[in-house]
PDB file of C-alpha atoms in Angstrom:
ATOM      1  CA  SER A   1      -1.069  15.340 -11.450  1.00  0.00           C
ATOM      2  CA  ARG A   2      -3.182  15.309 -14.533  1.00  0.00           C
ATOM      3  CA  PHE A   3      -5.351  12.583 -13.052  1.00  0.00           C
ATOM      4  CA  GLU A   4      -6.270  14.182  -9.737  1.00  0.00           C
ATOM      5  CA  SER A   5      -9.731  14.728 -10.918  1.00  0.00           C
ATOM      6  CA  CYS A   6     -10.112  10.863 -11.193  1.00  0.00           C
ATOM      7  CA  TRP A   7      -8.837  10.126  -7.597  1.00  0.00           C
ATOM      8  CA  PRO A   8     -12.274  10.331  -5.852  1.00  0.00           C
ATOM      9  CA  ALA A   9     -13.563   7.687  -8.299  1.00  0.00           C
ATOM     10  CA  LEU A  10     -10.524   5.535  -7.699  1.00  0.00           C
ATOM     11  CA  MET A  11     -10.840   5.885  -3.896  1.00  0.00           C
ATOM     12  CA  LYS A  12     -14.691   5.252  -3.711  1.00  0.00           C
ATOM     13  CA  ASP A  13     -15.311   2.145  -1.607  1.00  0.00           C
ATOM     14  CA  SER A  14     -11.694   1.045  -1.782  1.00  0.00           C
ATOM     15  CA  HIS A  15     -10.537  -1.355   1.018  1.00  0.00           C
ATOM     16  CA  GLY A  16      -6.812  -1.095   0.420  1.00  0.00           C
ATOM     17  CA  VAL A  17      -4.068   0.837  -1.196  1.00  0.00           C
ATOM     18  CA  VAL A  18      -0.739  -0.585  -2.663  1.00  0.00           C
ATOM     19  CA  ILE A  19       1.825   2.171  -3.352  1.00  0.00           C
ATOM     20  CA  ILE A  20       4.692   1.019  -5.636  1.00  0.00           C
ATOM     21  CA  PHE A  21       7.630   3.313  -5.851  1.00  0.00           C
ATOM     22  CA  ASN A  22      11.343   3.402  -6.959  1.00  0.00           C
ATOM     23  CA  PRO A  23      13.425   3.921  -3.652  1.00  0.00           C
ATOM     24  CA  GLU A  24      16.314   5.237  -5.799  1.00  0.00           C
ATOM     25  CA  LEU A  25      14.292   8.203  -7.006  1.00  0.00           C
ATOM     26  CA  PRO A  26      14.202  11.062  -4.477  1.00  0.00           C
ATOM     27  CA  SER A  27      11.167  12.437  -6.133  1.00  0.00           C
ATOM     28  CA  HIS A  28       9.297   9.088  -5.519  1.00  0.00           C
ATOM     29  CA  LEU A  29      10.258   9.237  -1.833  1.00  0.00           C
ATOM     30  CA  LYS A  30       8.859  12.907  -1.586  1.00  0.00           C
ATOM     31  CA  GLU A  31       5.562  11.885  -3.320  1.00  0.00           C
ATOM     32  CA  LEU A  32       5.131   8.892  -1.043  1.00  0.00           C
ATOM     33  CA  GLU A  33       3.748  11.136   1.749  1.00  0.00           C
ATOM     34  CA  MET A  34       1.339  12.822  -0.648  1.00  0.00           C
ATOM     35  CA  TRP A  35      -0.052   9.600  -1.860  1.00  0.00           C
ATOM     36  CA  TYR A  36      -0.350   8.201   1.662  1.00  0.00           C
ATOM     37  CA  SER A  37      -2.114  11.360   2.871  1.00  0.00           C
ATOM     38  CA  CYS A  38      -4.650  11.329  -0.136  1.00  0.00           C
ATOM     39  CA  PHE A  39      -5.297   7.735  -0.488  1.00  0.00           C
ATOM     40  CA  VAL A  40      -5.063   6.505   3.135  1.00  0.00           C
ATOM     41  CA  GLN A  41      -5.422   9.234   5.688  1.00  0.00           C
ATOM     42  CA  GLN A  42      -8.255  11.194   3.901  1.00  0.00           C
ATOM     43  CA  GLN A  43     -10.335   8.107   3.281  1.00  0.00           C
ATOM     44  CA  PRO A  44      -9.714   7.245   6.061  1.00  0.00           C
ATOM     45  CA  LEU A  45      -8.225   3.728   5.841  1.00  0.00           C
ATOM     46  CA  LEU A  46      -6.195   1.990   8.541  1.00  0.00           C
ATOM     47  CA  ASP A  47      -2.481   1.776   8.097  1.00  0.00           C
ATOM     48  CA  THR A  48      -2.841  -1.981   7.909  1.00  0.00           C
ATOM     49  CA  GLN A  49      -4.846  -1.487   4.788  1.00  0.00           C
ATOM     50  CA  CYS A  50      -1.790   0.140   3.035  1.00  0.00           C
ATOM     51  CA  LEU A  51       1.155  -1.743   1.566  1.00  0.00           C
ATOM     52  CA  LEU A  52       4.354  -0.042   0.329  1.00  0.00           C
ATOM     53  CA  VAL A  53       6.374  -1.844  -2.342  1.00  0.00           C
ATOM     54  CA  ALA A  54       9.872  -0.463  -2.945  1.00  0.00           C
ATOM     55  CA  HIS A  55      10.488  -1.808  -6.423  1.00  0.00           C
ATOM     56  CA  HIS A  56      14.143  -2.315  -7.510  1.00  0.00           C
ATOM     57  CA  LYS A  57      14.991  -2.375 -11.165  1.00  0.00           C
ATOM     58  CA  PRO A  58      17.459  -5.097 -12.342  1.00  0.00           C
ATOM     59  CA  GLY A  59      21.053  -4.261 -11.122  1.00  0.00           C
ATOM     60  CA  THR A  60      20.083  -1.375  -8.902  1.00  0.00           C
ATOM     61  CA  ALA A  61      19.747  -2.965  -5.475  1.00  0.00           C
ATOM     62  CA  GLY A  62      22.286  -0.596  -3.938  1.00  0.00           C
ATOM     63  CA  ASP A  63      21.773  -0.044  -0.116  1.00  0.00           C
ATOM     64  CA  THR A  64      18.059   0.497  -0.401  1.00  0.00           C
ATOM     65  CA  GLU A  65      17.227  -2.518   1.703  1.00  0.00           C
ATOM     66  CA  ASN A  66      18.003  -0.212   4.580  1.00  0.00           C
ATOM     67  CA  LEU A  67      15.383   2.284   3.506  1.00  0.00           C
ATOM     68  CA  SER A  68      14.329   4.434   6.410  1.00  0.00           C
ATOM     69  CA  LEU A  69      11.078   6.326   5.892  1.00  0.00           C
ATOM     70  CA  ALA A  70       9.890   9.072   7.991  1.00  0.00           C
ATOM     71  CA  SER A  71       6.917   8.861  10.310  1.00  0.00           C
ATOM     72  CA  PRO A  72       4.005   7.996   9.642  1.00  0.00           C
ATOM     73  CA  LEU A  73       5.247   6.024   6.642  1.00  0.00           C
ATOM     74  CA  ASN A  74       7.624   3.897   8.718  1.00  0.00           C
ATOM     75  CA  LYS A  75       4.476   2.333  10.415  1.00  0.00           C
ATOM     76  CA  LEU A  76       3.346   0.909   7.213  1.00  0.00           C
ATOM     77  CA  ARG A  77       4.199  -2.691   5.894  1.00  0.00           C
ATOM     78  CA  LEU A  78       6.992  -2.322   3.429  1.00  0.00           C
ATOM     79  CA  ILE A  79       8.231  -4.970   1.013  1.00  0.00           C
ATOM     80  CA  HIS A  80      11.126  -4.819  -1.350  1.00  0.00           C
ATOM     81  CA  SER A  81      10.453  -6.302  -4.751  1.00  0.00           C
ATOM     82  CA  ASN A  82      13.183  -7.424  -7.082  1.00  0.00           C
ATOM     83  CA  LEU A  83      11.264  -9.694  -9.501  1.00  0.00           C
ATOM     84  CA  GLU A  84      14.545 -11.087 -11.088  1.00  0.00           C
ATOM     85  CA  GLU A  85      15.903 -12.253  -7.784  1.00  0.00           C
ATOM     86  CA  ASP A  86      13.044 -13.031  -5.495  1.00  0.00           C
ATOM     87  CA  PRO A  87       9.577 -13.081  -7.102  1.00  0.00           C
ATOM     88  CA  GLU A  88       8.415 -15.643  -4.625  1.00  0.00           C
ATOM     89  CA  ASP A  89       9.048 -13.492  -1.673  1.00  0.00           C
ATOM     90  CA  VAL A  90       6.993 -10.745  -3.103  1.00  0.00           C
ATOM     91  CA  ARG A  91       4.111 -13.088  -3.952  1.00  0.00           C
ATOM     92  CA  ILE A  92       4.033 -14.432  -0.389  1.00  0.00           C
ATOM     93  CA  GLU A  93       3.989 -10.971   1.145  1.00  0.00           C
ATOM     94  CA  PHE A  94       1.294  -9.786  -1.272  1.00  0.00           C
ATOM     95  CA  LEU A  95      -0.905 -12.742  -0.327  1.00  0.00           C
ATOM     96  CA  LYS A  96      -0.437 -11.917   3.441  1.00  0.00           C
ATOM     97  CA  TYR A  97      -1.535  -8.341   2.742  1.00  0.00           C
ATOM     98  CA  PHE A  98      -4.434  -9.543   0.616  1.00  0.00           C
ATOM     99  CA  ARG A  99      -5.654 -11.887   3.276  1.00  0.00           C
ATOM    100  CA  SER A 100      -5.473  -9.196   5.893  1.00  0.00           C
ATOM    101  CA  ILE A 101      -7.735  -6.939   3.624  1.00  0.00           C
ATOM    102  CA  VAL A 102     -10.127  -9.693   3.252  1.00  0.00           C
ATOM    103  CA  SER A 103     -10.389 -10.230   6.971  1.00  0.00           C
ATOM    104  CA  ILE A 104     -10.897  -6.486   7.610  1.00  0.00           C
ATOM    105  CA  MET A 105     -13.667  -6.561   5.048  1.00  0.00           C
ATOM    106  CA  ASN A 106     -15.322  -9.502   6.741  1.00  0.00           C
ATOM    107  CA  GLU A 107     -15.063  -7.863  10.161  1.00  0.00           C
ATOM    108  CA  SER A 108     -16.724  -4.721   8.907  1.00  0.00           C
ATOM    109  CA  ARG A 109     -19.525  -6.633   7.123  1.00  0.00           C
ATOM    110  CA  GLU A 110     -20.185  -8.537  10.319  1.00  0.00           C
ATOM    111  CA  ARG A 111     -20.325  -5.282  12.356  1.00  0.00           C
ATOM    112  CA  GLU A 112     -22.846  -3.786   9.747  1.00  0.00           C
ATOM    113  CA  GLU A 113     -25.076  -6.912   9.927  1.00  0.00           C
ATOM    114  CA  LEU A 114     -24.971  -6.820  13.714  1.00  0.00           C
ATOM    115  CA  SER A 115     -25.878  -3.202  13.765  1.00  0.00           C
ATOM    116  CA  ILE A 116     -28.842  -3.811  11.483  1.00  0.00           C
ATOM    117  CA  ILE A 117     -30.129  -6.766  13.631  1.00  0.00           C
ATOM    118  CA  SER A 118     -29.855  -4.862  16.918  1.00  0.00           C
TER     119      SER A 118
END
């Protein structure tokens, strides 16, 4: 990718990673593992800090709701977005994910503060 040189700057101090992909493109499914490896495993972030969004374009739902991803991607939270049919579902799922990131950040800050005190 032309932007690989920017990746370290994007990753610095990040607390979460959202990967949005088109489940109907085989190339996207292949690239998923590379994105996960670079942005989650090498950081390292917890799997709970990563959210996968399978985005369906209008009129292309097909059978991708039964999307089965290989390990270790199958352990990640995966949501299907179809903004025409169900934008509210996506919003609720994203908020849940966002809250989990905030609580991870709070826990790590508390740990840091305790380690400074002790």
